[in-house]
Amino acid sequence: MTDYKYTYSLVIPVFNSAGTLPKLVEEIKNNISDSFQIIFVNDYSLDDSWKVLVELKKENENITIVNLVNNVGQHIAIFCGLMYAEGKYIVSLDDDLQHHPKEIQKLKNKAEEEDADVVYGIYEVKKHNIVRNSGSKVFASIVNKFASTPLQGSSFKLVKKEVIDKVIQHNHFNFYLDEVLAWHSKQTSFVKIQHYKREVGASGYTPQKLMRMSLHVLFNYTAFPLKVITNLGIISSLFSFGFGIYYIYEKLNNFAQSGFTALIVSIFFSTGLILFSIGIIGEYIGRIFLIQSGKPPFKIKEVIR
């Protein structure tokens, strides 16, 4: 039987949250009775977050702080924190107290009840604004339809250490945590939790960022864009064949020809389709190049354990 140093490893990506970090640590202490470690990953914050983390580390031995060289986004920042996790259960949560530490016990209870590898906290009512909620729904629908990611997934989740040990082997530049978790999880469960209102600042996820993340998942974890090219090619071929038959029929019967307009329309249509297809193939080739080049997903400036 494996011995774990802690019951929980809390992995928290940090971005411009200097105002909430002390209270977050206080709430963790007040609401978790089991042993735990906290791993803060500073994702190139532009405020005093790193200074606050250094002070918190001085006061708490069970805190590990990691300072990244550049901004890499939530999923890769969490991935970085997983490297330092030593607990039986790894919990990822946000730095803004919208995921309250007292809800962690619900995740653990669900994991033990159903022997789940991953447990997602599902919000009864989301406390984001309407634009963010709408963007999140669209993003979730896209990745659920074309990838393996659960539709009800969230950034507040509990994962067994055995699964995390497999996840951290996927050390490549293009990384989406929930998709990789789906590959290695036999049982994924969900439990309803309360989502709290953000006390300080605003969410870093804009609709534009959510759309970019959707494209990131589609290009890195599915063949859907390539299937789009195939289907467009088939449709284009059928149309071209149909037009060819039509013009041959006109020619044989000495009907008036459509002339210049039909020619230009055909050229622009086919050229646009070709450029669109090349663009999609280029996206795949670019991602393959980044993976094969061995470019690290993140660069660490400093770690204090």
mmCIF file of N, CA and C in Angstrom, residues 19 40 52 62 71 75 80 91 97 99 108 122 135 161 169 172 181 184-185 199 204 213 215 234 269 283 291 295-296:
data_model
loop_
_atom_site.group_PDB
_atom_site.id
_atom_site.type_symbol
_atom_site.label_atom_id
_atom_site.label_comp_id
_atom_site.label_asym_id
_atom_site.label_seq_id
_atom_site.Cartn_x
_atom_site.Cartn_y
_atom_site.Cartn_z
ATOM 1 N N GLY A 19 -4.762 40.252 -3.865
ATOM 2 C CA GLY A 19 -5.753 40.629 -2.860
ATOM 3 C C GLY A 19 -6.500 39.474 -2.238
ATOM 4 N N PHE A 40 1.267 26.774 -5.057
ATOM 5 C CA PHE A 40 0.882 27.961 -5.817
ATOM 6 C C PHE A 40 1.800 28.087 -7.027
ATOM 7 N N VAL A 52 3.399 38.461 -2.306
ATOM 8 C CA VAL A 52 2.458 37.929 -1.312
ATOM 9 C C VAL A 52 2.720 36.442 -1.078
ATOM 10 N N ASN A 62 4.155 24.106 4.735
ATOM 11 C CA ASN A 62 3.525 23.182 3.792
ATOM 12 C C ASN A 62 3.086 23.865 2.492
ATOM 13 N N ASN A 71 3.574 33.887 -19.070
ATOM 14 C CA ASN A 71 2.199 33.440 -18.878
ATOM 15 C C ASN A 71 1.908 32.257 -19.809
ATOM 16 N N HIS A 75 -4.299 25.786 -17.604
ATOM 17 C CA HIS A 75 -4.094 24.338 -17.674
ATOM 18 C C HIS A 75 -2.617 23.963 -17.558
ATOM 19 N N CYS A 80 2.137 22.272 -14.291
ATOM 20 C CA CYS A 80 3.407 22.546 -13.611
ATOM 21 C C CYS A 80 3.303 22.213 -12.127
ATOM 22 N N VAL A 91 -6.081 18.250 -5.706
ATOM 23 C CA VAL A 91 -7.251 19.104 -5.949
ATOM 24 C C VAL A 91 -6.785 20.374 -6.639
ATOM 25 N N LEU A 97 -11.289 32.405 -4.716
ATOM 26 C CA LEU A 97 -12.251 31.989 -3.694
ATOM 27 C C LEU A 97 -13.650 31.709 -4.251
ATOM 28 N N HIS A 99 -14.074 28.955 -5.803
ATOM 29 C CA HIS A 99 -14.042 27.569 -5.344
ATOM 30 C C HIS A 99 -13.649 27.615 -3.873
ATOM 31 N N LYS A 108 -13.998 14.633 -1.978
ATOM 32 C CA LYS A 108 -13.371 13.444 -1.392
ATOM 33 C C LYS A 108 -14.419 12.377 -1.071
ATOM 34 N N ILE A 122 -19.462 20.402 -9.706
ATOM 35 C CA ILE A 122 -20.392 21.015 -10.652
ATOM 36 C C ILE A 122 -21.178 22.095 -9.922
ATOM 37 N N GLY A 135 -20.131 31.928 -22.869
ATOM 38 C CA GLY A 135 -18.899 31.449 -23.491
ATOM 39 C C GLY A 135 -18.492 30.086 -22.972
ATOM 40 N N LYS A 161 -3.776 10.381 -6.990
ATOM 41 C CA LYS A 161 -2.361 10.537 -7.316
ATOM 42 C C LYS A 161 -1.918 9.556 -8.393
ATOM 43 N N GLN A 169 3.303 12.549 -17.430
ATOM 44 C CA GLN A 169 4.179 12.023 -18.479
ATOM 45 C C GLN A 169 3.912 12.706 -19.819
ATOM 46 N N HIS A 172 4.315 17.945 -22.961
ATOM 47 C CA HIS A 172 4.516 18.573 -24.261
ATOM 48 C C HIS A 172 3.894 19.970 -24.270
ATOM 49 N N LEU A 181 -6.856 13.813 -18.616
ATOM 50 C CA LEU A 181 -7.470 13.101 -17.491
ATOM 51 C C LEU A 181 -8.493 12.076 -17.991
ATOM 52 N N HIS A 184 -6.995 8.707 -18.978
ATOM 53 C CA HIS A 184 -6.430 7.828 -17.948
ATOM 54 C C HIS A 184 -7.396 7.495 -16.818
ATOM 55 N N SER A 185 -8.638 7.948 -16.902
ATOM 56 C CA SER A 185 -9.595 7.730 -15.819
ATOM 57 C C SER A 185 -10.588 6.630 -16.171
ATOM 58 N N GLU A 199 -14.739 38.029 -5.244
ATOM 59 C CA GLU A 199 -14.672 39.189 -4.369
ATOM 60 C C GLU A 199 -13.801 40.312 -4.934
ATOM 61 N N GLY A 204 -10.240 36.160 -15.941
ATOM 62 C CA GLY A 204 -9.309 36.322 -17.051
ATOM 63 C C GLY A 204 -9.784 35.628 -18.317
ATOM 64 N N MET A 213 -9.315 28.530 -26.866
ATOM 65 C CA MET A 213 -9.103 27.258 -26.173
ATOM 66 C C MET A 213 -9.878 26.142 -26.857
ATOM 67 N N LEU A 215 -10.542 25.938 -30.067
ATOM 68 C CA LEU A 215 -9.755 25.577 -31.252
ATOM 69 C C LEU A 215 -8.512 24.790 -30.864
ATOM 70 N N ILE A 234 -15.351 16.523 -50.674
ATOM 71 C CA ILE A 234 -16.366 15.687 -51.325
ATOM 72 C C ILE A 234 -17.481 16.556 -51.892
ATOM 73 N N PHE A 269 -14.125 30.126 -55.606
ATOM 74 C CA PHE A 269 -14.633 29.083 -54.709
ATOM 75 C C PHE A 269 -13.573 28.013 -54.469
ATOM 76 N N GLU A 283 -1.987 24.179 -39.385
ATOM 77 C CA GLU A 283 -2.146 24.192 -37.927
ATOM 78 C C GLU A 283 -1.670 22.879 -37.316
ATOM 79 N N ILE A 291 5.735 19.930 -30.789
ATOM 80 C CA ILE A 291 5.882 18.744 -29.944
ATOM 81 C C ILE A 291 7.210 18.036 -30.228
ATOM 82 N N LYS A 295 9.968 21.592 -27.248
ATOM 83 C CA LYS A 295 9.786 22.859 -26.536
ATOM 84 C C LYS A 295 9.019 22.606 -25.248
ATOM 85 N N PRO A 296 9.533 23.038 -24.098
ATOM 86 C CA PRO A 296 8.865 22.770 -22.823
ATOM 87 C C PRO A 296 7.570 23.565 -22.705
#
